[in-house]
Amino acid sequence: MLPAPSRSLALLAFLLLGACVTHDPQVVTIDTAAESFEPHPDGPLAFEEAVRVLVARNPELRATRARIDAVNINPGPGTVRATQQVMDGRATELMVQTDLLALLGLGPRRAETAWARAVRDERLREHHQRARDLVADLAAAYAVEQALSALPSPKVEIDIDAFEQAGLASDSVLSAARGLQAEGAAEARVISARVADARREIARLIGAAPTSTILPVEWDAATPAIETPDRRQLILARGDLQTLMAAWHRADLGFKYEVERQFPTVVAGLGGNLDLNAPMQLIGVHLPLDAPARAKAARHAREAAFYDLESGVLAALHDAESALFELEAARARHDAARARVQAADDLLAAERAHLQTDPEGLGRVVFVGGRRVDAARMLRETSVAHARAYVGAARAAGWPAPELVEAAR
C-alpha cells in the first residue's frame, strides 16, 4: 500500500494534468465589434486583389476557418479516473482506472478519429463553398458597378429659359419641359446611388467599413467565360456539391463509429492497497445498451445524406441549364433596351434639327425626350439584370474554380 503522502501527491498530479489550456478573457460588445472594421485604402481596386482581400478579411470566412480549427481530429483515449477513499479521516485506497482498448488504440477510438477528420473535411469544404459564393457576389457587384458606370446620361438638355423669354412656347409646354428635365436628373441620381451602393457592397464583402472609398477596376480582364459543363465537370467544379459529398462521407464514418460503439469496452484499474505484483488489479466491462439504436439512427442519417447529395446533383444540373436560359432572356431584354435608347436618340436628334427651323416644335422635342428618359430607365434596369444573370450563369456552371480561392489565401 502506498504511503498517504504519496497517494495525495499522485491524486494532485492527476488534477493538474487536466489543466493544459488556459482561458484568455475577452471583452466583446457590439461597439467593439463595429470598431474592428477599418476603411480600405482609397483608390482603384482590381477584382483579383479584391478576391484576395475578401478571403483574408471577410468576417464570415474568418468564422468558418475558426470552426475548422474547432474540430478535435485526434480524440484521446478517454478519461483516466483516480479515486481516493477516506475512512475515519485517514486516506486508504487509491484507485486509477481507464479504458484499456482506447488506450491501446482499439475499439471505437479509431472510428471516432476517422469521423472527426471527416467532420473537419466537411467544414473545410463548407469554407471553400462559402468563399466561392462570396467571390461570386463580389463579381456581381463589380459587374453591376461597371454596367451602371457605362450608361449614357439620361438627361435631356433643353434651353427652356430662351424659349420662355422669347415667348415661343406655351406655359403647358414649358411646364412639360421642366418636368422632363427633372425626370432626367432624377434618373441620373438613381444611377449614381446604385453605383455607390455597388461599391458599398464591395466594401462589405472585403470586410471594410461602409465609409471606404473604393473604385472597382479591371473587371473586364477577370470576367469569366461561360461554358456548359458535363455532369462530371459540374460535380467537380461546384462547391455546394463538394460540400454535400463531404457531408455524406462524414455521415458514413459517423455510422461506422456508432457500429464500433456497440462492442463492450474493457476497463482496467490499478489500486494502491492491493498486491502490487499483479499488473492488472481490476478488470471491468462497459456495455453500451443504447449503441444499437444509435447505430440504426446513424445508418438512416447516412441514407439521408446520400439523397441530399443526389438531390443536389439534380438541382445543379437543372440550375446550370436554367441560368443559361435566364441569361439569354436578360440579354434579349438588354438588347431591346439599347435599341430603344438608340432609336430615341435618333428621333430626338431629328426633332432638335426640326426645332432649328420651327421654334414651335418644342412640344415635339419634349415628347420624344420623355421617351428617351423612359428608355434610359429601362436600359438601367436591364443592364443590372444582364450583369447579374451573366455572373449567375457562370456561378451555376461552377465558377469560381477552387484554384481562385486557394490562390487568394
GROMACS .gro file of C-alpha atoms in nm:
model
  409
    1MET     CA    1   0.000   0.000   0.000
    2LEU     CA    2   0.132   0.344  -0.092
    3PRO     CA    3   0.208   0.587   0.191
    4ALA     CA    4  -0.058   0.853   0.247
    5PRO     CA    5   0.162   1.146   0.131
    6SER     CA    6   0.245   0.960  -0.190
    7ARG     CA    7  -0.121   0.891  -0.260
    8SER     CA    8  -0.208   1.258  -0.207
    9LEU     CA    9   0.068   1.370  -0.439
   10ALA     CA   10  -0.047   1.122  -0.705
   11LEU     CA   11  -0.404   1.247  -0.683
   12LEU     CA   12  -0.286   1.609  -0.707
   13ALA     CA   13  -0.081   1.523  -1.016
   14PHE     CA   14  -0.391   1.383  -1.185
   15LEU     CA   15  -0.581   1.701  -1.109
   16LEU     CA   16  -0.308   1.921  -1.255
   17LEU     CA   17  -0.264   1.715  -1.572
   18GLY     CA   18  -0.607   1.823  -1.697
   19ALA     CA   19  -0.524   2.195  -1.693
   20CYS     CA   20  -0.322   2.225  -2.014
   21VAL     CA   21  -0.512   2.513  -2.178
   22THR     CA   22  -0.592   2.838  -2.003
   23HIS     CA   23  -0.882   3.074  -2.072
   24ASP     CA   24  -0.791   3.414  -2.210
   25PRO     CA   25  -1.066   3.662  -2.114
   26GLN     CA   26  -1.202   3.893  -2.384
   27VAL     CA   27  -1.441   4.185  -2.351
   28VAL     CA   28  -1.664   4.195  -2.657
   29THR     CA   29  -1.953   4.432  -2.722
   30ILE     CA   30  -2.138   4.545  -3.031
   31ASP     CA   31  -1.943   4.871  -3.020
   32THR     CA   32  -1.605   4.696  -3.010
   33ALA     CA   33  -1.714   4.469  -3.296
   34ALA     CA   34  -1.819   4.770  -3.504
   35GLU     CA   35  -1.486   4.943  -3.435
   36SER     CA   36  -1.293   4.644  -3.572
   37PHE     CA   37  -1.382   4.732  -3.932
   38GLU     CA   38  -1.137   4.963  -4.098
   39PRO     CA   39  -1.178   5.156  -4.422
   40HIS     CA   40  -0.999   5.002  -4.716
   41PRO     CA   41  -0.732   5.225  -4.870
   42ASP     CA   42  -0.894   5.468  -5.112
   43GLY     CA   43  -0.848   5.434  -5.484
   44PRO     CA   44  -0.868   5.171  -5.757
   45LEU     CA   45  -0.921   4.810  -5.651
   46ALA     CA   46  -0.871   4.538  -5.912
   47PHE     CA   47  -1.102   4.238  -5.894
   48GLU     CA   48  -0.823   3.986  -5.831
   49GLU     CA   49  -0.690   4.198  -5.545
   50ALA     CA   50  -1.043   4.230  -5.406
   51VAL     CA   51  -1.073   3.849  -5.407
   52ARG     CA   52  -0.752   3.821  -5.209
   53VAL     CA   53  -0.869   4.078  -4.954
   54LEU     CA   54  -1.211   3.912  -4.930
   55VAL     CA   55  -1.067   3.570  -4.850
   56ALA     CA   56  -0.831   3.719  -4.591
   57ARG     CA   57  -1.058   3.972  -4.419
   58ASN     CA   58  -1.423   3.875  -4.462
   59PRO     CA   59  -1.554   3.806  -4.107
   60GLU     CA   60  -1.777   3.522  -4.225
   61LEU     CA   61  -1.481   3.337  -4.374
   62ARG     CA   62  -1.276   3.402  -4.063
   63ALA     CA   63  -1.555   3.235  -3.866
   64THR     CA   64  -1.561   2.931  -4.094
   65ARG     CA   65  -1.184   2.894  -4.061
   66ALA     CA   66  -1.218   2.908  -3.682
   67ARG     CA   67  -1.487   2.637  -3.696
   68ILE     CA   68  -1.246   2.419  -3.894
   69ASP     CA   69  -0.985   2.453  -3.619
   70ALA     CA   70  -1.256   2.388  -3.357
   71VAL     CA   71  -1.274   2.021  -3.461
   72ASN     CA   72  -1.061   1.788  -3.249
   73ILE     CA   73  -0.923   1.549  -3.510
   74ASN     CA   74  -0.726   1.345  -3.260
   75PRO     CA   75  -0.966   1.242  -2.983
   76GLY     CA   76  -0.779   1.098  -2.688
   77PRO     CA   77  -0.819   0.754  -2.535
   78GLY     CA   78  -1.076   0.880  -2.287
   79THR     CA   79  -1.077   0.962  -1.920
   80VAL     CA   80  -0.831   0.843  -1.662
   81ARG     CA   81  -1.020   0.828  -1.332
   82ALA     CA   82  -0.845   0.846  -0.997
   83THR     CA   83  -1.034   0.786  -0.672
   84GLN     CA   84  -0.911   0.818  -0.316
   85GLN     CA   85  -1.106   0.656  -0.034
   86VAL     CA   86  -1.102   0.816   0.309
   87MET     CA   87  -1.206   0.622   0.624
   88ASP     CA   88  -1.207   0.770   0.971
   89GLY     CA   89  -1.017   1.072   0.845
   90ARG     CA   90  -0.741   0.854   0.702
   91ALA     CA   91  -0.669   0.807   0.330
   92THR     CA   92  -0.684   0.439   0.246
   93GLU     CA   93  -0.727   0.315  -0.110
   94LEU     CA   94  -0.611   0.496  -0.425
   95MET     CA   95  -0.757   0.353  -0.748
   96VAL     CA   96  -0.670   0.458  -1.107
   97GLN     CA   97  -0.893   0.340  -1.394
   98THR     CA   98  -0.901   0.387  -1.772
   99ASP     CA   99  -1.043   0.231  -2.090
  100LEU     CA  100  -0.783  -0.027  -2.187
  101LEU     CA  101  -0.895  -0.072  -2.551
  102ALA     CA  102  -0.898   0.302  -2.614
  103LEU     CA  103  -0.555   0.335  -2.454
  104LEU     CA  104  -0.425   0.076  -2.700
  105GLY     CA  105  -0.594   0.248  -2.995
  106LEU     CA  106  -0.852  -0.028  -3.030
  107GLY     CA  107  -1.230  -0.033  -3.012
  108PRO     CA  108  -1.430   0.267  -3.137
  109ARG     CA  109  -1.146   0.516  -3.096
  110ARG     CA  110  -1.009   0.461  -3.446
  111ALA     CA  111  -1.356   0.506  -3.599
  112GLU     CA  112  -1.411   0.816  -3.386
  113THR     CA  113  -1.086   0.964  -3.515
  114ALA     CA  114  -1.184   0.897  -3.876
  115TRP     CA  115  -1.525   1.052  -3.813
  116ALA     CA  116  -1.369   1.363  -3.656
  117ARG     CA  117  -1.144   1.409  -3.958
  118ALA     CA  118  -1.446   1.375  -4.185
  119VAL     CA  119  -1.621   1.648  -3.986
  120ARG     CA  120  -1.317   1.871  -4.030
  121ASP     CA  121  -1.307   1.796  -4.403
  122GLU     CA  122  -1.675   1.884  -4.430
  123ARG     CA  123  -1.617   2.219  -4.259
  124LEU     CA  124  -1.318   2.283  -4.483
  125ARG     CA  125  -1.535   2.228  -4.789
  126GLU     CA  126  -1.805   2.447  -4.639
  127HIS     CA  127  -1.542   2.719  -4.607
  128HIS     CA  128  -1.444   2.676  -4.971
  129GLN     CA  129  -1.807   2.680  -5.080
  130ARG     CA  130  -1.886   2.995  -4.884
  131ALA     CA  131  -1.569   3.163  -5.009
  132ARG     CA  132  -1.667   3.086  -5.369
  133ASP     CA  133  -2.020   3.212  -5.308
  134LEU     CA  134  -1.885   3.538  -5.170
  135VAL     CA  135  -1.644   3.573  -5.463
  136ALA     CA  136  -1.943   3.530  -5.697
  137ASP     CA  137  -2.129   3.800  -5.502
  138LEU     CA  138  -1.821   4.020  -5.539
  139ALA     CA  139  -1.820   3.955  -5.914
  140ALA     CA  140  -2.187   4.051  -5.935
  141ALA     CA  141  -2.113   4.379  -5.756
  142TYR     CA  142  -1.824   4.452  -5.993
  143ALA     CA  143  -2.036   4.367  -6.297
  144VAL     CA  144  -2.326   4.583  -6.181
  145GLU     CA  145  -2.096   4.874  -6.097
  146GLN     CA  146  -1.935   4.861  -6.440
  147ALA     CA  147  -2.269   4.827  -6.620
  148LEU     CA  148  -2.412   5.130  -6.438
  149SER     CA  149  -2.098   5.338  -6.481
  150ALA     CA  150  -2.105   5.277  -6.858
  151LEU     CA  151  -2.463   5.401  -6.903
  152PRO     CA  152  -2.517   5.714  -7.113
  153SER     CA  153  -2.655   6.020  -6.941
  154PRO     CA  154  -3.035   6.006  -6.909
  155LYS     CA  155  -3.067   6.385  -6.907
  156VAL     CA  156  -3.227   6.572  -7.197
  157GLU     CA  157  -3.085   6.924  -7.215
  158ILE     CA  158  -3.324   7.199  -7.330
  159ASP     CA  159  -3.268   7.575  -7.305
  160ILE     CA  160  -3.608   7.641  -7.150
  161ASP     CA  161  -3.527   7.997  -7.046
  162ALA     CA  162  -3.454   8.100  -7.405
  163PHE     CA  163  -3.792   7.977  -7.525
  164GLU     CA  164  -3.968   8.136  -7.227
  165GLN     CA  165  -3.804   8.475  -7.277
  166ALA     CA  166  -3.874   8.468  -7.648
  167GLY     CA  167  -4.236   8.367  -7.589
  168LEU     CA  168  -4.203   8.079  -7.834
  169ALA     CA  169  -4.373   7.816  -7.615
  170SER     CA  170  -4.692   7.794  -7.414
  171ASP     CA  171  -4.693   7.760  -7.038
  172SER     CA  172  -4.803   7.397  -7.063
  173VAL     CA  173  -4.515   7.308  -7.296
  174LEU     CA  174  -4.266   7.491  -7.073
  175SER     CA  175  -4.402   7.305  -6.768
  176ALA     CA  176  -4.368   6.975  -6.951
  177ALA     CA  177  -4.012   7.067  -7.046
  178ARG     CA  178  -3.922   7.139  -6.683
  179GLY     CA  179  -4.081   6.810  -6.580
  180LEU     CA  180  -3.871   6.631  -6.842
  181GLN     CA  181  -3.552   6.783  -6.707
  182ALA     CA  182  -3.645   6.694  -6.350
  183GLU     CA  183  -3.720   6.337  -6.455
  184GLY     CA  184  -3.387   6.305  -6.633
  185ALA     CA  185  -3.200   6.449  -6.335
  186ALA     CA  186  -3.380   6.208  -6.102
  187GLU     CA  187  -3.282   5.910  -6.317
  188ALA     CA  188  -2.920   6.033  -6.310
  189ARG     CA  189  -2.940   6.042  -5.929
  190VAL     CA  190  -3.077   5.687  -5.925
  191ILE     CA  191  -2.784   5.567  -6.134
  192SER     CA  192  -2.537   5.748  -5.907
  193ALA     CA  193  -2.696   5.593  -5.597
  194ARG     CA  194  -2.689   5.244  -5.750
  195VAL     CA  195  -2.320   5.283  -5.839
  196ALA     CA  196  -2.242   5.398  -5.485
  197ASP     CA  197  -2.437   5.105  -5.342
  198ALA     CA  198  -2.246   4.857  -5.561
  199ARG     CA  199  -1.920   5.000  -5.429
  200ARG     CA  200  -2.055   4.979  -5.074
  201GLU     CA  201  -2.137   4.611  -5.134
  202ILE     CA  202  -1.779   4.553  -5.246
  203ALA     CA  203  -1.658   4.714  -4.923
  204ARG     CA  204  -1.887   4.484  -4.720
  205LEU     CA  205  -1.761   4.173  -4.893
  206ILE     CA  206  -1.394   4.257  -4.837
  207GLY     CA  207  -1.461   4.329  -4.470
  208ALA     CA  208  -1.417   4.707  -4.494
  209ALA     CA  209  -1.621   4.984  -4.333
  210PRO     CA  210  -1.903   5.139  -4.543
  211THR     CA  211  -1.711   5.468  -4.539
  212SER     CA  212  -1.444   5.318  -4.766
  213THR     CA  213  -1.399   5.489  -5.099
  214ILE     CA  214  -1.338   5.210  -5.349
  215LEU     CA  215  -1.306   5.238  -5.726
  216PRO     CA  216  -1.356   4.894  -5.884
  217VAL     CA  217  -1.132   4.832  -6.186
  218GLU     CA  218  -1.015   4.552  -6.417
  219TRP     CA  219  -1.341   4.361  -6.420
  220ASP     CA  220  -1.318   4.304  -6.797
  221ALA     CA  221  -0.994   4.109  -6.756
  222ALA     CA  222  -1.148   3.891  -6.484
  223THR     CA  223  -1.488   3.831  -6.648
  224PRO     CA  224  -1.543   3.453  -6.652
  225ALA     CA  225  -1.624   3.265  -6.969
  226ILE     CA  226  -1.946   3.066  -6.958
  227GLU     CA  227  -1.922   2.707  -7.071
  228THR     CA  228  -2.181   2.433  -7.046
  229PRO     CA  229  -2.017   2.165  -6.829
  230ASP     CA  230  -2.093   1.796  -6.845
  231ARG     CA  231  -2.215   1.610  -6.538
  232ARG     CA  232  -1.869   1.514  -6.408
  233GLN     CA  233  -1.724   1.862  -6.459
  234LEU     CA  234  -2.017   2.016  -6.276
  235ILE     CA  235  -1.975   1.786  -5.977
  236LEU     CA  236  -1.604   1.861  -5.956
  237ALA     CA  237  -1.649   2.235  -6.006
  238ARG     CA  238  -1.940   2.332  -5.780
  239GLY     CA  239  -1.857   2.392  -5.418
  240ASP     CA  240  -2.206   2.307  -5.291
  241LEU     CA  241  -2.183   1.958  -5.441
  242GLN     CA  242  -1.840   1.907  -5.289
  243THR     CA  243  -1.987   2.006  -4.953
  244LEU     CA  244  -2.273   1.759  -4.993
  245MET     CA  245  -2.021   1.490  -5.082
  246ALA     CA  246  -1.823   1.569  -4.767
  247ALA     CA  247  -2.145   1.555  -4.564
  248TRP     CA  248  -2.215   1.205  -4.694
  249HIS     CA  249  -1.859   1.097  -4.611
  250ARG     CA  250  -1.899   1.236  -4.258
  251ALA     CA  251  -2.233   1.054  -4.217
  252ASP     CA  252  -2.079   0.729  -4.343
  253LEU     CA  253  -1.793   0.745  -4.093
  254GLY     CA  254  -2.036   0.850  -3.821
  255PHE     CA  255  -2.235   0.536  -3.894
  256LYS     CA  256  -1.916   0.329  -3.873
  257TYR     CA  257  -1.829   0.488  -3.541
  258GLU     CA  258  -2.171   0.406  -3.395
  259VAL     CA  259  -2.134   0.046  -3.515
  260GLU     CA  260  -1.797   0.021  -3.337
  261ARG     CA  261  -1.955   0.158  -3.019
  262GLN     CA  262  -2.183  -0.146  -2.996
  263PHE     CA  263  -1.897  -0.361  -2.870
  264PRO     CA  264  -1.813  -0.362  -2.497
  265THR     CA  265  -1.515  -0.169  -2.365
  266VAL     CA  266  -1.268  -0.309  -2.115
  267VAL     CA  267  -1.177  -0.102  -1.808
  268ALA     CA  268  -0.850  -0.173  -1.630
  269GLY     CA  269  -0.764  -0.036  -1.287
  270LEU     CA  270  -0.469  -0.029  -1.054
  271GLY     CA  271  -0.512   0.005  -0.679
  272GLY     CA  272  -0.260   0.123  -0.425
  273ASN     CA  273  -0.352  -0.112  -0.141
  274LEU     CA  274  -0.361  -0.442  -0.324
  275ASP     CA  275  -0.095  -0.682  -0.438
  276LEU     CA  276   0.148  -0.477  -0.645
  277ASN     CA  277   0.282  -0.792  -0.808
  278ALA     CA  278  -0.039  -0.812  -1.013
  279PRO     CA  279  -0.017  -0.562  -1.301
  280MET     CA  280  -0.393  -0.556  -1.358
  281GLN     CA  281  -0.580  -0.546  -1.030
  282LEU     CA  282  -0.924  -0.454  -1.166
  283ILE     CA  283  -1.091  -0.558  -1.488
  284GLY     CA  284  -1.436  -0.422  -1.578
  285VAL     CA  285  -1.659  -0.432  -1.883
  286HIS     CA  286  -1.883  -0.146  -2.003
  287LEU     CA  287  -2.171  -0.249  -2.227
  288PRO     CA  288  -2.336   0.045  -2.414
  289LEU     CA  289  -2.701  -0.063  -2.424
  290ASP     CA  290  -2.804   0.237  -2.635
  291ALA     CA  291  -2.547   0.166  -2.910
  292PRO     CA  292  -2.768  -0.049  -3.143
  293ALA     CA  293  -3.039   0.218  -3.157
  294ARG     CA  294  -2.780   0.489  -3.220
  295ALA     CA  295  -2.624   0.278  -3.496
  296LYS     CA  296  -2.961   0.237  -3.668
  297ALA     CA  297  -3.021   0.612  -3.648
  298ALA     CA  298  -2.674   0.679  -3.793
  299ARG     CA  299  -2.747   0.443  -4.081
  300HIS     CA  300  -3.061   0.643  -4.166
  301ALA     CA  301  -2.859   0.966  -4.135
  302ARG     CA  302  -2.616   0.830  -4.394
  303GLU     CA  303  -2.908   0.741  -4.620
  304ALA     CA  304  -3.045   1.095  -4.585
  305ALA     CA  305  -2.703   1.239  -4.671
  306PHE     CA  306  -2.694   1.029  -4.988
  307TYR     CA  307  -3.033   1.154  -5.101
  308ASP     CA  308  -2.926   1.511  -5.020
  309LEU     CA  309  -2.628   1.459  -5.249
  310GLU     CA  310  -2.847   1.308  -5.520
  311SER     CA  311  -3.091   1.597  -5.492
  312GLY     CA  312  -2.806   1.848  -5.504
  313VAL     CA  313  -2.661   1.696  -5.823
  314LEU     CA  314  -3.001   1.701  -5.993
  315ALA     CA  315  -3.064   2.060  -5.884
  316ALA     CA  316  -2.717   2.167  -6.002
  317LEU     CA  317  -2.772   2.020  -6.349
  318HIS     CA  318  -3.105   2.199  -6.383
  319ASP     CA  319  -2.963   2.517  -6.230
  320ALA     CA  320  -2.688   2.532  -6.490
  321GLU     CA  321  -2.940   2.499  -6.774
  322SER     CA  322  -3.189   2.738  -6.618
  323ALA     CA  323  -2.919   3.002  -6.565
  324LEU     CA  324  -2.831   2.991  -6.935
  325PHE     CA  325  -3.197   3.044  -7.028
  326GLU     CA  326  -3.221   3.332  -6.781
  327LEU     CA  327  -2.906   3.487  -6.928
  328GLU     CA  328  -3.049   3.461  -7.279
  329ALA     CA  329  -3.372   3.629  -7.167
  330ALA     CA  330  -3.180   3.905  -6.987
  331ARG     CA  331  -2.959   3.959  -7.291
  332ALA     CA  332  -3.266   3.989  -7.516
  333ARG     CA  333  -3.425   4.250  -7.286
  334HIS     CA  334  -3.095   4.436  -7.265
  335ASP     CA  335  -3.055   4.439  -7.644
  336ALA     CA  336  -3.410   4.569  -7.681
  337ALA     CA  337  -3.347   4.847  -7.429
  338ARG     CA  338  -3.028   4.955  -7.604
  339ALA     CA  339  -3.212   4.959  -7.938
  340ARG     CA  340  -3.486   5.168  -7.783
  341VAL     CA  341  -3.233   5.420  -7.646
  342GLN     CA  342  -3.065   5.442  -7.985
  343ALA     CA  343  -3.398   5.495  -8.158
  344ALA     CA  344  -3.494   5.766  -7.908
  345ASP     CA  345  -3.156   5.938  -7.959
  346ASP     CA  346  -3.201   5.934  -8.336
  347LEU     CA  347  -3.556   6.067  -8.314
  348LEU     CA  348  -3.454   6.331  -8.061
  349ALA     CA  349  -3.173   6.449  -8.290
  350ALA     CA  350  -3.423   6.477  -8.575
  351GLU     CA  351  -3.665   6.678  -8.361
  352ARG     CA  352  -3.385   6.908  -8.245
  353ALA     CA  353  -3.293   6.971  -8.608
  354HIS     CA  354  -3.657   7.044  -8.685
  355LEU     CA  355  -3.666   7.283  -8.387
  356GLN     CA  356  -3.400   7.494  -8.556
  357THR     CA  357  -3.641   7.578  -8.839
  358ASP     CA  358  -3.964   7.563  -8.640
  359PRO     CA  359  -3.937   7.724  -8.294
  360GLU     CA  360  -4.285   7.598  -8.212
  361GLY     CA  361  -4.162   7.240  -8.228
  362LEU     CA  362  -4.054   7.239  -7.860
  363GLY     CA  363  -4.354   7.023  -7.765
  364ARG     CA  364  -4.239   6.752  -8.002
  365VAL     CA  365  -3.887   6.765  -7.852
  366VAL     CA  366  -4.034   6.732  -7.503
  367PHE     CA  367  -4.247   6.437  -7.609
  368VAL     CA  368  -3.955   6.249  -7.765
  369GLY     CA  369  -3.733   6.348  -7.473
  370GLY     CA  370  -3.979   6.179  -7.237
  371ARG     CA  371  -3.946   5.859  -7.435
  372ARG     CA  372  -3.568   5.896  -7.416
  373VAL     CA  373  -3.576   5.912  -7.033
  374ASP     CA  374  -3.809   5.610  -7.021
  375ALA     CA  375  -3.569   5.420  -7.247
  376ALA     CA  376  -3.276   5.521  -7.024
  377ARG     CA  377  -3.461   5.387  -6.719
  378MET     CA  378  -3.530   5.059  -6.896
  379LEU     CA  379  -3.166   5.038  -7.004
  380ARG     CA  380  -3.052   5.081  -6.644
  381GLU     CA  381  -3.279   4.805  -6.521
  382THR     CA  382  -3.190   4.562  -6.797
  383SER     CA  383  -2.818   4.639  -6.764
  384VAL     CA  384  -2.825   4.541  -6.397
  385ALA     CA  385  -3.034   4.232  -6.470
  386HIS     CA  386  -2.799   4.126  -6.750
  387ALA     CA  387  -2.488   4.175  -6.532
  388ARG     CA  388  -2.638   3.964  -6.253
  389ALA     CA  389  -2.763   3.698  -6.495
  390TYR     CA  390  -2.418   3.667  -6.655
  391VAL     CA  391  -2.247   3.613  -6.319
  392GLY     CA  392  -2.531   3.380  -6.217
  393ALA     CA  393  -2.480   3.165  -6.526
  394ALA     CA  394  -2.106   3.144  -6.462
  395ARG     CA  395  -2.174   3.059  -6.100
  396ALA     CA  396  -2.420   2.784  -6.190
  397ALA     CA  397  -2.161   2.635  -6.425
  398GLY     CA  398  -1.907   2.602  -6.142
  399TRP     CA  399  -1.726   2.940  -6.139
  400PRO     CA  400  -1.524   3.046  -5.949
  401ALA     CA  401  -1.294   2.746  -5.957
  402PRO     CA  402  -1.138   2.626  -5.629
  403GLU     CA  403  -0.798   2.741  -5.755
  404LEU     CA  404  -0.915   3.105  -5.749
  405VAL     CA  405  -0.996   3.085  -5.379
  406GLU     CA  406  -0.686   2.880  -5.295
  407ALA     CA  407  -0.461   3.129  -5.474
  408ALA     CA  408  -0.611   3.412  -5.270
  409ARG     CA  409  -0.535   3.251  -4.932
   0.00000   0.00000   0.00000
